[in-house]
Amino acid sequence: MASNPSVQVQVAQGRALASRRRRERLHTGLTYLILGVSAVILGMPFFWMATTALKPIQEVVIYPPRWLPSEIRLENFVEAWQAAPFDRFYINSVVTGVATTLLQVLFALFMAYAFAFIAFPAKNLLFLLVLSTMMIPVEMKLVPNYLLLKELGWINTYWALIIPPAAHAFPVFVLFQQFRTLPRDLLDAATVDGATHVQTLLRVVAPMSRPLLAAVALVSFVGRWNDYLWPLIVTNKVAMRTLPIGLAYLKETQEGGNRWNLLMAGTIFVVAPILVLFIFTQKQFVEGITRGAVKG
Amino acid sequence: MRRLRHGSLLWSLLLAVAVVLAGCAVGAPPAAPAAPAAGEAGAPAEEAAPQEVIELTYWHTNPGPAGEAQDELVEMFNQSQDRIRVASEFQGGYGDLATAILTAFAAGEGPEVSQLGTFEILEFYKSGVLVDVKPYLDGPNGVDTSDWPGTMLDAGAFDGGIYWLPFNVAVPVLYYNVEAFEEAGLPGPPETWDQFFEYARKLTVKDENGNTTRYGVAYIYGWFSWPLQSMIWSEGGNITTKDYSNITLNDPVIVELMTKLQDLVKEGAAIMPDPASGGHRGFFKNGQAAMILDSPGPFADIMEQSVGFTPMVANYPAGKAGRVYAPGGGGIVMLSTAPEEKRDAAWEFMKFMLSPESIAYYARRSGYTAWYGRAQEAAADLLQDERYRIIHEALPYLRGDFSVNMSPAVRTAFDEAVAKILLELADPQTTLDEADAKAEEGVKEEIFAP
Amino acid sequence: MAHRQTHGSSWHRNRRNWLTFLAFVAPNFLIFGVFTYWPILYSFYLSFNRWNFLRPTMEFVGLRNYARLLQDEYFWEVVGNTFTYTFSVVLIAQFLAFLLALALNRKVPGQPFFRTVAFTPHITTTAAAALVWVLLLDPQMGPLSLIYNALGVQGPRWLVSTTLALWAIIIVGIWKEIGFSSVFFLAGLQNINRDLYEAAMVDGASTWHLFRHITVPMMTPIMFFLMVSGLIQAMKAFDVVAIMTEGGPVYPASATYVYHLYQLAFRNFRAGYASAFAMFFFVAIIVITLIQVRMSEKWVQYGE
């Protein structure tokens, strides 16, 4: 009974420490294994996209395939660029993407605020009505929308590319989730000071949600940038079309052919700006979009 | 956190309400869809131009050089006179082009003249989308169609009118690997379909394990029904009558042909390759297939990219009924949304596009054919090339009948059956019987139901 | 929480608030009304008619489109495909994403890099991604062929196989979804209060026990969120099908519901019938969401 308790504790602690270290090492190994495998699988398409875009055509169709091009062929990008008016597509994508994003965020800000802080009958019901719009595939709405746009005289205009997508439930939902977590006192204080809702929104709520706003804006922008079907239907002039349609043109040009190197160069035109944007803003982006859901 | 749960109940409620709301809408039917058109449109342009210049819009498909060539032709037309100005717009692939016309027409607008593939001709005609150009064709400012090949003029002829005129015409082309033929001791391309099947076996090379290293023939993935049509017609078979009153997807000729084609696959003498690798064309260019059944479209690519052998072209073989070929490509139409006062100008433009010089110009740039007599004269330079000459020999045998393409029910049933038989190796007889029943059932739902 | 006051006399008292509310939600509701709600009502109306978008008149056919729907073998096939696609993508992606998030949650060197790589598929233009995948899965030109070669086997011909084509599409769906879900899981993991673990560790709980009884339960709300949003996303799958298989190789082997709907409406000109398809989709999505909500009440744990 008189065995030294402190020694026992030390031994036990030592054993625990060793086993914990072992476990630690195992876990780290496992972590890298999972991360490594994931990175290879998830990153492979980008690798293949880039290398294919640089290969001469003979090396694209060769069997077995080569991991790397034997010579870097930058002319692919020039040829792909010339296959469709990509300069015009870029301008259209940027203009409509930015404009729609700004409107989406602005409208969502007001709507989310209203749902979070202003009393109104049957508010939850209305909110669900908003969320339900996320469930409707665009394909279902194309023709009625087209007829409407025609009535408005918006076909082949930036209006058609900007206004209908300017209302989106996702930013509303995310901002709403965030707003609910804001300390009530702050808002009450603002109200007591006699601030109107507009003032509270712009001076208190919006600044507090700035990182989230940036993230939401980015999601909106990415969504617009990648959209194919809507611009295809509401424009019928090459001068009004956007990048993903340029990609489709490039694909058509290959009709049955296999100029995959040019096609991959084209995909890089479309994907690269978004990737660059994401890499520079990813911290805000990731934190922002997860916040709403996670804190919900 | 309870809030989420609380929300879930409300979810149910909302959705119920949404459904009820939707139900209410039946009582108040929305306004008729067809929007009145034309009236207010285009005003600014017309005011700006004091001269009576008629503005037209032309939509087209065929991207790349073939599309650019159309833009160039339009420009030439604009340069050639100062009364009519045509704006040319590329609309994507054939499907995208048709969708664009569909949506525009539904809203009462659209181009005056457009290129149009073959799938939509009948549906568009039956719906009043297309203008009968027969009066123009036969009128004082008409077009001489006496040297148009085969029955191409019939393709767009319905109920006494003509609603679609061929513009970019493709003919079936058999590409073959000259060295492979020599190796197998074959004198030249197959003259009959029976020879075709025989040669395909002789051209096949296998390694010691019995794996095929070179297939006799590679089939087109996705639209094998196109070369198949030529086969069937040449052998005296029929797929459907033009009015769909007698659909015969299980015609004995078809069953026999499909069985033979499937046998080649089973024996390792034929393959339907994945579309990505350039499909059958990739197999041919790499020397993995000795023959392919295709169109003149990939001619330049194939000549340029084939490695280690000499590619050559031939016509499709003949069958018991001689040579009967299914045309490919597209045509040109006038749309009924074109206001009366613009129709003469629209015809003027169509006539220009169909002129021998335009067709020859287009053939030079696009790989489609200079498809009628005077166009070939205008493209004499092109035809000095032996290979182009051979391709053009197919023209007189074209049958201007797109009835398989024009009915979605027949088209899809046929395509599915072909894919099932050649990819899944399903039994040809039962598969075609089923497809026939399906097509007959489906066509009843279409607006041109017999 | 929400509105606790009695409603009856409240207009006067609340007029200012209510007007503000209406003004704040007006822009979005206006656009939703015009470009979403109205088209749905219109589709509902169309679903009782036979029309091809083009003819000046439509023919009222009552419930015939709905009756036909139930006998249409395409309908059942695309419903089955969409079911397979949706549940495979959502469940597999969630499982893999959770694993990945656990790995990302260990702050090892290089973690930000891996997180970036994981997320990029999600923001990649679907059309572009689908094109690359066509190339990747190709039995000859794709890098996978090197693996098949090394193993000495014949690679599967994904896109021309009636059974595999749908799975090719599912793979792309999963690829796009993993990084997205894992970022949410990661945020959730980082949000779990460390005290919970420490308290449990003092009690001598094993790692597995911690995982099973703290980590997983704390993540259920996120799982729920991701599952709902993932299901809705997946059910709408269109672009990948259009680029990779067009529903082939033997239509509709890999056609999803929305893809078939688009084909019906815009390639076969069956506006009325396609609208009946659309209405069914709408109802189905409601029902599935309700089921999810019901089920979630059983297993989602909302800790404080």
XYZ file of N, CA and C in Angstrom, chain A residues 255-257, chain B residues 170-175 193 196 215-231 258 261 265 270-276 278-284 289 291-298 302 316 326 328 414-423, chain C residues 157 160 246 249:
216
model
N -16.035 20.696 -83.547
C -17.026 19.718 -83.989
C -16.403 18.388 -84.397
N -16.511 17.444 -83.509
C -15.995 16.115 -83.813
C -14.478 16.040 -83.790
N -13.845 17.161 -83.922
C -12.382 17.168 -83.892
C -11.901 16.949 -82.482
N -23.729 18.166 -96.605
C -22.668 17.184 -96.404
C -23.101 15.880 -97.043
N -22.140 15.150 -97.579
C -22.445 13.825 -98.141
C -21.698 12.797 -97.302
N -22.154 11.536 -97.330
C -21.426 10.497 -96.628
C -20.053 10.279 -97.284
N -19.053 10.106 -96.451
C -17.710 9.835 -96.954
C -17.123 8.664 -96.182
N -16.526 7.721 -96.899
C -15.820 6.637 -96.237
C -14.331 6.970 -96.281
N -13.714 7.058 -95.119
C -12.276 7.284 -95.065
C -11.609 5.932 -94.863
N -21.994 -3.103 -99.718
C -22.010 -3.224 -98.265
C -21.557 -4.615 -97.840
N -18.045 -4.388 -97.656
C -17.692 -3.580 -96.484
C -17.531 -4.473 -95.247
N -8.873 -2.114 -85.579
C -10.235 -2.497 -85.936
C -10.460 -2.274 -87.428
N -11.293 -3.102 -88.000
C -11.652 -2.905 -89.398
C -12.376 -1.593 -89.584
N -13.280 -1.307 -88.642
C -14.054 -0.075 -88.757
C -14.372 0.463 -87.363
N -14.390 1.787 -87.230
C -14.837 2.418 -85.992
C -16.127 3.164 -86.293
N -17.152 2.916 -85.483
C -18.461 3.561 -85.691
C -18.503 4.910 -85.000
N -19.285 5.796 -85.582
C -19.503 7.108 -84.973
C -20.333 6.954 -83.701
N -19.881 7.547 -82.619
C -20.695 7.555 -81.413
C -21.708 8.686 -81.521
N -22.932 8.435 -81.098
C -23.919 9.508 -80.973
C -24.772 9.730 -82.211
N -24.184 9.656 -83.395
C -25.035 9.850 -84.581
C -24.750 8.799 -85.631
N -24.587 7.580 -85.187
C -24.376 6.496 -86.130
C -25.616 6.280 -86.976
N -26.752 6.767 -86.491
C -27.973 6.612 -87.268
C -27.857 7.326 -88.622
N -26.955 8.312 -88.705
C -26.824 9.011 -89.992
C -26.199 8.110 -91.060
N -24.982 7.581 -90.867
C -24.470 6.649 -91.884
C -25.381 5.436 -92.062
N -26.015 5.049 -90.986
C -26.885 3.882 -91.044
C -28.042 4.084 -92.023
N -28.544 5.315 -92.049
C -29.638 5.605 -92.983
C -29.233 5.312 -94.418
N -28.017 5.732 -94.787
C -27.542 5.460 -96.152
C -27.467 3.958 -96.393
N -26.961 3.237 -95.395
C -26.877 1.772 -95.515
C -28.248 1.184 -95.767
N -28.216 -4.360 -88.711
C -27.801 -4.167 -87.315
C -27.139 -5.429 -86.782
N -23.637 -5.477 -88.205
C -22.798 -4.473 -87.552
C -22.418 -4.917 -86.146
N -18.726 -6.061 -84.045
C -18.307 -5.644 -82.696
C -17.975 -6.867 -81.857
N -14.933 -4.348 -85.036
C -15.459 -2.983 -85.043
C -15.617 -2.495 -83.611
N -15.574 -1.200 -83.458
C -15.750 -0.615 -82.131
C -16.466 0.720 -82.277
N -17.232 1.088 -81.264
C -17.786 2.441 -81.204
C -17.017 3.154 -80.094
N -16.012 3.931 -80.455
C -15.119 4.491 -79.434
C -15.763 5.609 -78.622
N -15.134 5.906 -77.488
C -15.590 7.011 -76.654
C -15.523 8.306 -77.442
N -16.480 9.204 -77.191
C -16.486 10.437 -77.958
C -15.264 11.321 -77.674
N -14.739 11.249 -76.461
C -13.717 12.227 -76.067
C -12.461 12.125 -76.912
N -11.815 12.009 -79.593
C -12.051 12.299 -80.990
C -12.814 11.144 -81.588
N -13.265 10.253 -80.707
C -14.123 9.150 -81.105
C -13.537 8.347 -82.244
N -14.402 7.998 -83.190
C -13.981 7.183 -84.324
C -12.869 7.869 -85.101
N -12.916 9.210 -85.152
C -11.897 9.927 -85.918
C -10.526 9.772 -85.282
N -10.502 9.821 -83.958
C -9.239 9.612 -83.257
C -8.686 8.229 -83.561
N -9.558 7.228 -83.537
C -9.128 5.859 -83.820
C -8.552 5.766 -85.227
N -9.207 6.436 -86.162
C -8.738 6.374 -87.532
C -7.377 7.064 -87.667
N -8.081 2.167 -86.446
C -9.232 1.698 -87.211
C -8.937 1.950 -88.677
N -11.148 1.872 -91.283
C -12.190 2.594 -92.021
C -13.072 3.353 -91.037
N -13.596 4.479 -91.479
C -14.694 5.129 -90.748
C -15.713 5.642 -91.751
N -16.962 5.691 -91.296
C -18.045 6.243 -92.105
C -18.333 7.620 -91.548
N -18.130 8.655 -92.353
C -18.219 9.998 -91.797
C -18.709 10.964 -92.866
N -18.403 12.257 -92.663
C -18.818 13.296 -93.601
C -17.553 14.009 -94.085
N -17.695 14.975 -95.015
C -16.485 15.683 -95.449
C -15.965 16.637 -94.372
N -16.775 16.876 -93.326
C -16.406 17.840 -92.284
C -14.975 17.696 -91.784
N -14.574 16.501 -91.341
C -13.241 16.376 -90.739
C -12.134 16.164 -91.765
N -8.298 15.207 -90.805
C -7.860 13.826 -90.983
C -6.628 13.779 -91.888
N -19.581 5.938 -100.050
C -20.156 4.782 -99.372
C -20.409 3.703 -100.434
N -27.961 9.444 -97.489
C -28.652 10.417 -96.639
C -27.799 11.675 -96.539
N -26.363 15.263 -95.099
C -26.190 15.854 -93.775
C -26.063 17.353 -93.937
N -34.905 5.446 -82.582
C -33.916 4.863 -83.480
C -32.509 4.967 -82.870
N -32.141 6.169 -82.422
C -30.815 6.369 -81.820
C -30.593 5.431 -80.635
N -31.618 5.329 -79.795
C -31.479 4.475 -78.609
C -31.274 3.024 -79.003
N -32.053 2.597 -80.003
C -31.936 1.203 -80.423
C -30.540 0.924 -80.973
N -30.046 1.865 -81.787
C -28.718 1.687 -82.373
C -27.661 1.584 -81.273
N -27.739 2.495 -80.319
C -26.743 2.479 -79.235
C -26.855 1.196 -78.422
N -28.089 0.766 -78.176
C -28.299 -0.448 -77.382
C -27.690 -1.658 -78.081
N -27.893 -1.725 -79.381
C -27.427 -2.890 -80.134
C -25.906 -2.893 -80.270
N -25.328 -1.705 -80.501
C -23.896 -1.681 -80.766
C -23.044 -1.504 -79.510
N -23.603 -0.905 -78.471
C -22.813 -0.723 -77.247
C -23.116 -1.793 -76.210
N -14.814 2.080 -69.873
C -15.162 3.137 -70.821
C -16.367 3.876 -70.264
N -19.283 5.578 -72.452
C -20.087 4.786 -73.384
C -20.671 3.553 -72.710
N -24.818 13.981 -72.583
C -26.113 14.295 -73.217
C -27.146 13.210 -72.904
N -24.974 6.829 -72.819
C -24.866 6.502 -74.241
C -26.192 6.001 -74.843
